[in-house]
PDB file of C-alpha atoms in Angstrom:
ATOM      1  CA  GLY M   1     -19.340 -69.958  30.558  1.00 45.00           C
ATOM      2  CA  ILE M   2     -21.679 -67.008  29.325  1.00 51.00           C
ATOM      3  CA  ASN M   3     -25.006 -68.029  28.155  1.00 51.00           C
ATOM      4  CA  GLY M   4     -25.116 -67.577  24.312  1.00 49.00           C
ATOM      5  CA  ALA M   5     -21.545 -67.226  23.953  1.00 49.00           C
ATOM      6  CA  THR M   6     -19.442 -69.795  21.933  1.00 50.00           C
ATOM      7  CA  ASN M   7     -16.144 -68.319  22.199  1.00 53.00           C
ATOM      8  CA  ALA M   8     -13.719 -66.611  24.736  1.00 53.00           C
ATOM      9  CA  THR M   9     -14.547 -63.189  23.511  1.00 55.00           C
ATOM     10  CA  PHE M  10     -17.934 -61.563  22.084  1.00 55.00           C
ATOM     11  CA  ASN M  11     -19.304 -58.483  21.270  1.00 60.00           C
ATOM     12  CA  LEU M  12     -21.937 -56.462  23.102  1.00 58.00           C
ATOM     13  CA  THR M  13     -24.903 -55.538  20.565  1.00 59.00           C
ATOM     14  CA  ASN M  14     -26.496 -52.644  22.742  1.00 60.00           C
ATOM     15  CA  ALA M  15     -25.421 -50.108  24.700  1.00 57.00           C
ATOM     16  CA  THR M  16     -27.102 -51.769  27.765  1.00 66.00           C
ATOM     17  CA  GLN M  17     -27.479 -55.615  27.660  1.00 65.00           C
ATOM     18  CA  THR M  18     -28.184 -58.220  30.201  1.00 70.00           C
ATOM     19  CA  ILE M  19     -25.914 -61.392  30.128  1.00 68.00           C
ATOM     20  CA  SER M  20     -26.505 -64.408  32.357  1.00 69.00           C
ATOM     21  CA  LEU M  21     -23.433 -65.763  33.880  1.00 67.00           C
ATOM     22  CA  LEU M  22     -22.814 -69.101  35.780  1.00 71.00           C
ATOM     23  CA  PRO M  23     -20.875 -68.854  39.000  1.00 77.00           C
ATOM     24  CA  GLY M  24     -17.140 -68.504  38.132  1.00 71.00           C
ATOM     25  CA  GLU M  25     -14.230 -66.046  37.717  1.00 72.00           C
ATOM     26  CA  TYR M  26     -14.589 -63.360  34.678  1.00 65.00           C
ATOM     27  CA  HIS M  27     -12.254 -60.919  33.193  1.00 65.00           C
ATOM     28  CA  VAL M  28     -14.122 -58.013  31.088  1.00 64.00           C
ATOM     29  CA  TYR M  29     -12.039 -55.981  28.798  1.00 62.00           C
ATOM     30  CA  VAL M  30     -13.728 -52.970  27.059  1.00 58.00           C
ATOM     31  CA  SER M  31     -12.427 -51.580  23.795  1.00 62.00           C
ATOM     32  CA  VAL M  32     -13.231 -48.022  23.282  1.00 60.00           C
ATOM     33  CA  PRO M  33     -12.786 -46.552  19.740  1.00 66.00           C
ATOM     34  CA  PRO M  34     -10.773 -43.545  19.631  1.00 78.00           C
ATOM     35  CA  CYS M  35     -12.520 -40.177  19.400  1.00 92.00           C
ATOM     36  CA  VAL M  36     -12.049 -37.547  16.929  1.00 93.00           C
ATOM     37  CA  SER M  37     -12.443 -33.802  17.580  1.00 95.00           C
ATOM     38  CA  ALA M  38     -15.096 -31.789  16.208  1.00 96.00           C
ATOM     39  CA  ASN M  39     -14.593 -29.601  13.327  1.00 97.00           C
ATOM     40  CA  PRO M  40     -13.770 -25.744  14.265  1.00 97.00           C
ATOM     41  CA  THR M  41     -15.906 -23.232  12.951  1.00 97.00           C
ATOM     42  CA  VAL M  42     -14.860 -20.579  10.296  1.00 97.00           C
ATOM     43  CA  VAL M  43     -16.250 -17.510   8.643  1.00 97.00           C
ATOM     44  CA  SER M  44     -15.477 -17.972   4.963  1.00 95.00           C
ATOM     45  CA  PRO M  45     -14.918 -16.403   2.657  1.00 97.00           C
ATOM     46  CA  ILE M  46     -13.022 -13.357   3.837  1.00 97.00           C
ATOM     47  CA  THR M  47     -11.753 -10.195   1.586  1.00 97.00           C
ATOM     48  CA  TYR M  48      -9.022  -8.019   2.057  1.00 97.00           C
ATOM     49  CA  CYS M  49      -7.537  -5.304  -0.207  1.00 98.00           C
ATOM     50  CA  GLN M  50      -4.267  -5.938  -2.087  1.00 97.00           C
ATOM     51  CA  ASN M  51      -1.305  -4.553  -0.055  1.00 95.00           C
ATOM     52  CA  SER M  52      -3.270  -4.110   3.003  1.00 95.00           C
ATOM     53  CA  THR M  53      -1.969  -4.949   6.510  1.00 95.00           C
ATOM     54  CA  VAL M  54      -4.020  -7.855   7.965  1.00 96.00           C
ATOM     55  CA  SER M  55      -4.141  -9.864  11.242  1.00 96.00           C
ATOM     56  CA  ALA M  56      -3.611 -13.593  11.614  1.00 97.00           C
ATOM     57  CA  LEU M  57      -6.514 -15.916  10.471  1.00 98.00           C
ATOM     58  CA  THR M  58      -9.055 -16.788  13.146  1.00 97.00           C
ATOM     59  CA  ALA M  59     -11.509 -19.601  13.737  1.00 98.00           C
ATOM     60  CA  THR M  60     -13.631 -20.817  16.791  1.00 97.00           C
ATOM     61  CA  GLY M  61     -12.195 -23.765  18.602  1.00 96.00           C
ATOM     62  CA  SER M  62      -9.186 -24.946  20.683  1.00 96.00           C
ATOM     63  CA  GLY M  63      -5.985 -26.372  19.815  1.00 96.00           C
ATOM     64  CA  LEU M  64      -6.257 -24.854  16.409  1.00 97.00           C
ATOM     65  CA  LEU M  65      -3.566 -25.742  13.668  1.00 98.00           C
ATOM     66  CA  TRP M  66      -3.671 -24.037  10.270  1.00 98.00           C
ATOM     67  CA  TYR M  67      -2.424 -25.460   7.098  1.00 98.00           C
ATOM     68  CA  THR M  68      -1.788 -24.383   3.513  1.00 97.00           C
ATOM     69  CA  THR M  69      -3.096 -27.699   1.757  1.00 97.00           C
ATOM     70  CA  PRO M  70      -5.785 -30.015   2.300  1.00 97.00           C
ATOM     71  CA  SER M  71      -3.711 -32.709   3.345  1.00 95.00           C
ATOM     72  CA  ASN M  72      -0.211 -33.792   4.535  1.00 95.00           C
ATOM     73  CA  GLY M  73       2.247 -30.826   5.628  1.00 95.00           C
ATOM     74  CA  THR M  74       2.724 -29.622   9.361  1.00 96.00           C
ATOM     75  CA  GLY M  75       0.256 -27.220  10.832  1.00 96.00           C
ATOM     76  CA  VAL M  76       1.160 -23.955  12.481  1.00 98.00           C
ATOM     77  CA  ALA M  77      -0.647 -22.147  15.412  1.00 97.00           C
ATOM     78  CA  THR M  78      -1.043 -18.938  13.691  1.00 97.00           C
ATOM     79  CA  LEU M  79      -1.182 -17.947   9.902  1.00 97.00           C
ATOM     80  CA  THR M  80      -1.259 -14.545   8.528  1.00 98.00           C
ATOM     81  CA  PRO M  81      -2.231 -14.362   4.528  1.00 97.00           C
ATOM     82  CA  SER M  82      -0.254 -12.543   2.372  1.00 96.00           C
ATOM     83  CA  THR M  83      -1.900  -9.504   0.587  1.00 97.00           C
ATOM     84  CA  LEU M  84       1.011  -8.900  -1.831  1.00 96.00           C
ATOM     85  CA  ASN M  85      -0.892 -10.376  -4.950  1.00 96.00           C
ATOM     86  CA  SER M  86      -4.653 -10.231  -5.739  1.00 96.00           C
ATOM     87  CA  GLY M  87      -6.743 -13.356  -6.124  1.00 97.00           C
ATOM     88  CA  ASN M  88      -8.214 -16.178  -4.048  1.00 97.00           C
ATOM     89  CA  THR M  89      -6.186 -18.705  -1.669  1.00 97.00           C
ATOM     90  CA  THR M  90      -7.767 -21.511   0.349  1.00 98.00           C
ATOM     91  CA  TYR M  91      -6.188 -22.024   3.829  1.00 98.00           C
ATOM     92  CA  TYR M  92      -7.308 -24.965   6.237  1.00 98.00           C
ATOM     93  CA  VAL M  93      -7.632 -25.167   9.982  1.00 98.00           C
ATOM     94  CA  THR M  94      -8.190 -27.981  12.431  1.00 98.00           C
ATOM     95  CA  GLN M  95      -8.997 -28.423  16.109  1.00 97.00           C
ATOM     96  CA  THR M  96      -7.724 -30.834  18.690  1.00 97.00           C
ATOM     97  CA  ALA M  97      -9.722 -30.954  21.884  1.00 95.00           C
ATOM     98  CA  GLY M  98     -11.031 -33.104  24.788  1.00 90.00           C
ATOM     99  CA  GLY M  99      -8.142 -35.569  24.424  1.00 91.00           C
ATOM    100  CA  CYS M 100      -9.495 -36.670  20.911  1.00 95.00           C
ATOM    101  CA  SER M 101      -7.518 -36.777  17.676  1.00 95.00           C
ATOM    102  CA  GLU M 102      -7.062 -33.848  15.278  1.00 96.00           C
ATOM    103  CA  SER M 103     -10.397 -32.912  13.331  1.00 97.00           C
ATOM    104  CA  SER M 104     -10.833 -32.817   9.821  1.00 97.00           C
ATOM    105  CA  ARG M 105      -9.271 -29.720   7.825  1.00 98.00           C
ATOM    106  CA  VAL M 106     -11.870 -27.111   7.290  1.00 98.00           C
ATOM    107  CA  PRO M 107     -11.356 -24.650   4.434  1.00 98.00           C
ATOM    108  CA  LEU M 108     -11.217 -20.907   4.690  1.00 98.00           C
ATOM    109  CA  ILE M 109     -11.157 -18.917   1.623  1.00 98.00           C
ATOM    110  CA  VAL M 110      -9.220 -15.710   1.459  1.00 98.00           C
ATOM    111  CA  ASN M 111     -10.020 -13.184  -1.346  1.00 98.00           C
ATOM    112  CA  ILE M 112      -7.418 -10.416  -2.082  1.00 98.00           C
ATOM    113  CA  THR M 113      -9.070  -7.554  -4.007  1.00 98.00           C
ATOM    114  CA  ALA M 114      -6.690  -5.823  -6.574  1.00 97.00           C
ATOM    115  CA  ALA M 115      -5.653  -2.359  -5.571  1.00 98.00           C
ATOM    116  CA  PRO M 116      -5.169   0.444  -8.128  1.00 98.00           C
ATOM    117  CA  VAL M 117      -1.475   0.384  -9.419  1.00 97.00           C
ATOM    118  CA  GLN M 118       0.954   2.757  -8.077  1.00 97.00           C
ATOM    119  CA  PRO M 119       0.415   6.090  -9.168  1.00 98.00           C
ATOM    120  CA  THR M 120       2.391   7.794 -12.183  1.00 98.00           C
ATOM    121  CA  ALA M 121       3.014  11.294 -10.762  1.00 98.00           C
ATOM    122  CA  THR M 122       5.344  14.187 -11.337  1.00 98.00           C
ATOM    123  CA  VAL M 123       5.889  17.892 -10.646  1.00 98.00           C
ATOM    124  CA  THR M 124       4.359  19.669 -13.746  1.00 97.00           C
ATOM    125  CA  THR M 125       4.833  23.261 -12.333  1.00 96.00           C
ATOM    126  CA  ALA M 126       8.026  24.096 -10.103  1.00 95.00           C
ATOM    127  CA  PRO M 127       7.753  26.989  -7.649  1.00 94.00           C
ATOM    128  CA  THR M 128       9.402  30.189  -8.746  1.00 89.00           C
ATOM    129  CA  CYS M 129      10.091  33.522  -7.267  1.00 82.00           C
ATOM    130  CA  VAL M 130       6.887  35.075  -8.741  1.00 84.00           C
ATOM    131  CA  ALA M 131       4.530  31.871  -8.342  1.00 92.00           C
ATOM    132  CA  PRO M 132       6.150  30.316  -5.067  1.00 93.00           C
ATOM    133  CA  THR M 133       3.853  27.266  -5.340  1.00 96.00           C
ATOM    134  CA  GLY M 134       3.971  24.046  -7.370  1.00 97.00           C
ATOM    135  CA  THR M 135       1.607  21.441  -9.257  1.00 98.00           C
ATOM    136  CA  ILE M 136       1.567  17.747  -9.153  1.00 98.00           C
ATOM    137  CA  THR M 137      -0.072  15.617 -12.022  1.00 98.00           C
ATOM    138  CA  VAL M 138      -1.172  12.032 -11.904  1.00 98.00           C
ATOM    139  CA  THR M 139      -1.321  10.436 -15.272  1.00 98.00           C
ATOM    140  CA  ALA M 140      -2.129   6.948 -13.992  1.00 97.00           C
ATOM    141  CA  PRO M 141      -4.115   4.905 -12.902  1.00 98.00           C
ATOM    142  CA  THR M 142      -7.357   6.518 -14.356  1.00 97.00           C
ATOM    143  CA  GLY M 143     -10.898   5.468 -14.508  1.00 96.00           C
ATOM    144  CA  ALA M 144     -14.389   6.418 -13.362  1.00 96.00           C
ATOM    145  CA  ASN M 145     -13.825   4.857 -10.164  1.00 97.00           C
ATOM    146  CA  ILE M 146     -10.376   6.265  -9.447  1.00 98.00           C
ATOM    147  CA  ARG M 147     -10.121   9.053  -6.913  1.00 98.00           C
ATOM    148  CA  TYR M 148      -6.454  10.754  -5.838  1.00 98.00           C
ATOM    149  CA  SER M 149      -5.081  11.838  -2.615  1.00 98.00           C
ATOM    150  CA  LYS M 150      -1.949  13.658  -1.499  1.00 98.00           C
ATOM    151  CA  ASP M 151      -2.164  13.006   2.196  1.00 97.00           C
ATOM    152  CA  GLY M 152      -3.882   9.535   2.303  1.00 95.00           C
ATOM    153  CA  LEU M 153      -7.287  11.047   3.712  1.00 96.00           C
ATOM    154  CA  ASP M 154      -8.970  13.321   1.275  1.00 97.00           C
ATOM    155  CA  TYR M 155      -9.948  11.443  -2.042  1.00 98.00           C
ATOM    156  CA  THR M 156     -12.154  13.730  -3.547  1.00 97.00           C
ATOM    157  CA  ASN M 157      -9.807  14.558  -6.431  1.00 98.00           C
ATOM    158  CA  THR M 158     -10.866  13.215  -9.745  1.00 97.00           C
ATOM    159  CA  SER M 159      -8.724  15.124 -12.102  1.00 97.00           C
ATOM    160  CA  GLY M 160      -5.346  13.919 -10.504  1.00 97.00           C
ATOM    161  CA  VAL M 161      -4.027  17.500 -10.693  1.00 98.00           C
ATOM    162  CA  PHE M 162      -2.955  19.032  -7.416  1.00 98.00           C
ATOM    163  CA  THR M 163      -2.362  22.744  -7.424  1.00 98.00           C
ATOM    164  CA  GLY M 164      -0.923  25.230  -4.875  1.00 97.00           C
ATOM    165  CA  LEU M 165       1.217  22.847  -3.504  1.00 97.00           C
ATOM    166  CA  THR M 166       4.033  24.163  -0.808  1.00 97.00           C
ATOM    167  CA  ALA M 167       7.364  24.640  -2.094  1.00 96.00           C
ATOM    168  CA  GLY M 168       9.987  22.009  -0.632  1.00 96.00           C
ATOM    169  CA  THR M 169       7.347  19.793   0.603  1.00 97.00           C
ATOM    170  CA  ASN M 170       6.917  15.869   0.046  1.00 98.00           C
ATOM    171  CA  TYR M 171       3.515  14.656  -0.968  1.00 98.00           C
ATOM    172  CA  ASN M 172       2.610  10.954  -0.547  1.00 98.00           C
ATOM    173  CA  ILE M 173       0.067  10.490  -3.877  1.00 98.00           C
ATOM    174  CA  THR M 174      -2.192   7.503  -3.685  1.00 98.00           C
ATOM    175  CA  ALA M 175      -5.081   6.267  -5.831  1.00 98.00           C
ATOM    176  CA  LYS M 176      -8.335   4.843  -4.509  1.00 98.00           C
ATOM    177  CA  ASP M 177     -10.854   2.660  -6.341  1.00 97.00           C
ATOM    178  CA  ILE M 178     -14.185   3.705  -4.830  1.00 97.00           C
ATOM    179  CA  SER M 179     -16.024   0.497  -5.953  1.00 96.00           C
ATOM    180  CA  SER M 180     -13.668  -1.601  -3.698  1.00 95.00           C
ATOM    181  CA  THR M 181     -12.347   0.988  -1.310  1.00 96.00           C
ATOM    182  CA  CYS M 182      -8.707  -0.370  -2.154  1.00 98.00           C
ATOM    183  CA  ILE M 183      -5.817   2.284  -2.112  1.00 98.00           C
ATOM    184  CA  SER M 184      -2.779   1.778  -4.134  1.00 98.00           C
ATOM    185  CA  VAL M 185       0.778   1.900  -2.797  1.00 97.00           C
ATOM    186  CA  VAL M 186       2.410   5.396  -2.294  1.00 98.00           C
ATOM    187  CA  LYS M 187       4.025   7.481  -4.979  1.00 98.00           C
ATOM    188  CA  SER M 188       6.311   9.932  -3.213  1.00 98.00           C
ATOM    189  CA  VAL M 189       6.519  13.238  -4.894  1.00 98.00           C
ATOM    190  CA  THR M 190       8.697  16.446  -3.644  1.00 98.00           C
ATOM    191  CA  VAL M 191       7.715  19.871  -4.853  1.00 97.00           C
ATOM    192  CA  PRO M 192      11.186  21.677  -5.358  1.00 96.00           C
ATOM    193  CA  ALA M 193      12.024  24.605  -3.402  1.00 94.00           C
ATOM    194  CA  VAL M 194      11.468  28.196  -4.679  1.00 91.00           C
ATOM    195  CA  PRO M 195      14.961  29.084  -6.191  1.00 85.00           C
ATOM    196  CA  GLY M 196      16.940  31.580  -4.688  1.00 77.00           C
ATOM    197  CA  ALA M 197      17.694  35.120  -5.893  1.00 71.00           C
ATOM    198  CA  PRO M 198      20.491  35.140  -8.324  1.00 69.00           C
ATOM    199  CA  ALA M 199      23.605  36.975  -7.143  1.00 72.00           C
ATOM    200  CA  THR M 200      24.170  40.855  -7.977  1.00 74.00           C
ATOM    201  CA  PRO M 201      25.174  40.656 -11.805  1.00 74.00           C
ATOM    202  CA  GLN M 202      28.814  41.807 -12.647  1.00 83.00           C
ATOM    203  CA  VAL M 203      28.343  44.933 -15.101  1.00 84.00           C
ATOM    204  CA  SER M 204      30.803  46.433 -17.556  1.00 86.00           C
ATOM    205  CA  VAL M 205      30.193  49.594 -19.293  1.00 85.00           C
ATOM    206  CA  THR M 206      31.430  50.694 -22.675  1.00 83.00           C
ATOM    207  CA  GLN M 207      31.203  54.705 -22.492  1.00 87.00           C
ATOM    208  CA  ALA M 208      29.870  56.669 -25.005  1.00 78.00           C
ATOM    209  CA  THR M 209      32.293  58.874 -26.869  1.00 82.00           C
ATOM    210  CA  CYS M 210      31.896  62.040 -29.017  1.00 79.00           C
ATOM    211  CA  SER M 211      31.576  59.875 -32.214  1.00 79.00           C
ATOM    212  CA  VAL M 212      29.238  57.339 -30.404  1.00 84.00           C
ATOM    213  CA  GLY M 213      26.818  59.090 -28.272  1.00 77.00           C
ATOM    214  CA  THR M 214      25.426  55.763 -26.655  1.00 86.00           C
ATOM    215  CA  ALA M 215      27.011  53.676 -24.182  1.00 83.00           C
ATOM    216  CA  THR M 216      27.101  49.887 -23.880  1.00 87.00           C
ATOM    217  CA  VAL M 217      26.264  47.994 -20.671  1.00 87.00           C
ATOM    218  CA  THR M 218      27.020  44.186 -20.395  1.00 90.00           C
ATOM    219  CA  VAL M 219      26.002  41.983 -17.768  1.00 88.00           C
ATOM    220  CA  THR M 220      27.477  38.589 -16.634  1.00 84.00           C
ATOM    221  CA  SER M 221      26.686  36.019 -14.223  1.00 80.00           C
ATOM    222  CA  ASP M 222      27.915  32.467 -13.200  1.00 74.00           C
ATOM    223  CA  LYS M 223      24.347  31.704 -13.306  1.00 76.00           C
ATOM    224  CA  THR M 224      22.449  30.351 -16.361  1.00 79.00           C
ATOM    225  CA  GLY M 225      18.649  30.799 -17.466  1.00 81.00           C
ATOM    226  CA  LEU M 226      18.658  34.467 -16.333  1.00 86.00           C
ATOM    227  CA  THR M 227      16.928  37.475 -17.772  1.00 89.00           C
ATOM    228  CA  PHE M 228      17.755  41.043 -17.401  1.00 89.00           C
ATOM    229  CA  SER M 229      16.132  44.279 -16.952  1.00 89.00           C
ATOM    230  CA  SER M 230      17.203  47.992 -16.974  1.00 87.00           C
ATOM    231  CA  ASN M 231      14.271  49.221 -15.483  1.00 88.00           C
ATOM    232  CA  GLU M 232      13.153  46.511 -13.219  1.00 87.00           C
ATOM    233  CA  VAL M 233       9.976  45.796 -15.142  1.00 90.00           C
ATOM    234  CA  ASP M 234      10.944  44.374 -18.642  1.00 91.00           C
ATOM    235  CA  TYR M 235      12.992  41.057 -18.424  1.00 90.00           C
ATOM    236  CA  THR M 236      12.909  40.167 -22.158  1.00 90.00           C
ATOM    237  CA  ASN M 237      16.611  40.734 -22.567  1.00 91.00           C
ATOM    238  CA  THR M 238      18.433  37.294 -22.350  1.00 89.00           C
ATOM    239  CA  ASN M 239      21.882  38.130 -23.654  1.00 91.00           C
ATOM    240  CA  GLY M 240      22.650  40.665 -20.935  1.00 89.00           C
ATOM    241  CA  ILE M 241      23.701  43.658 -23.367  1.00 92.00           C
ATOM    242  CA  PHE M 242      22.209  46.957 -23.078  1.00 88.00           C
ATOM    243  CA  THR M 243      22.648  50.096 -25.326  1.00 88.00           C
ATOM    244  CA  ILE M 244      21.771  53.203 -23.300  1.00 84.00           C
ATOM    245  CA  ALA M 245      21.877  56.863 -23.687  1.00 82.00           C
ATOM    246  CA  ALA M 246      24.730  58.677 -22.339  1.00 78.00           C
ATOM    247  CA  GLY M 247      24.339  60.613 -19.033  1.00 78.00           C
ATOM    248  CA  ALA M 248      21.304  58.443 -18.082  1.00 79.00           C
ATOM    249  CA  ALA M 249      21.235  56.259 -14.671  1.00 80.00           C
ATOM    250  CA  TYR M 250      20.042  52.698 -15.091  1.00 81.00           C
ATOM    251  CA  SER M 251      19.408  50.036 -12.216  1.00 83.00           C
ATOM    252  CA  ILE M 252      20.337  46.582 -13.825  1.00 84.00           C
ATOM    253  CA  THR M 253      18.733  43.611 -12.279  1.00 84.00           C
ATOM    254  CA  ALA M 254      18.604  39.769 -13.077  1.00 84.00           C
ATOM    255  CA  LYS M 255      15.793  37.381 -12.722  1.00 82.00           C
ATOM    256  CA  ASN M 256      15.866  33.543 -12.800  1.00 76.00           C
ATOM    257  CA  ALA M 257      12.783  31.407 -13.691  1.00 59.00           C
TER     258      ALA M 257
END
């Protein structure tokens, strides 16, 4: 037998231990407890803007698995957080390395900072033949930290009013919170094209007579919203009817808005 052992099995009490054995045949069985992988290393918390495009979460380790709950569930090799809604979400990651079992779940907090709401923006001045540029006005969101852009690059506009815009052009209006640097989703607004010149008006004349010394000129058109002139300067006539002196020559023109 083994000196000091009263049973067929016994436990070594030290990592190094001397045992006195009598002559004979012995069988030594070693039981090694299972090892557990060390925890992976994470950087937490991390912050993104709402509606931004982000990459998959990362951690330092091997054999990583990501979870959305602190226990249970099935891990995935990659996990990309959603930025659709603002707020805080905790994800979890484990490591399996060196032939050991899976580590504990390590939390990683993702903060999603609210972005400004999608702008409310409309064309407030449409191009005309006289003034061929347009104006877009943003009425929301507003605030001391809000800046506006029509191209996603220049955020120096504080009024929300964009003037001198090219007719027939689409503009992507966004709002930016300069305190968080988060940017809203795009509001697409198109400045209308410059209206085309109206067709040549149709003119009918009621000639002067011996008893009536003036003639009546009546202008008609298939277009609405026209104003008319007999001298190409004064376009205050809206009904297209002119009373003119007999024998005089006039140039009748029509103008749209």
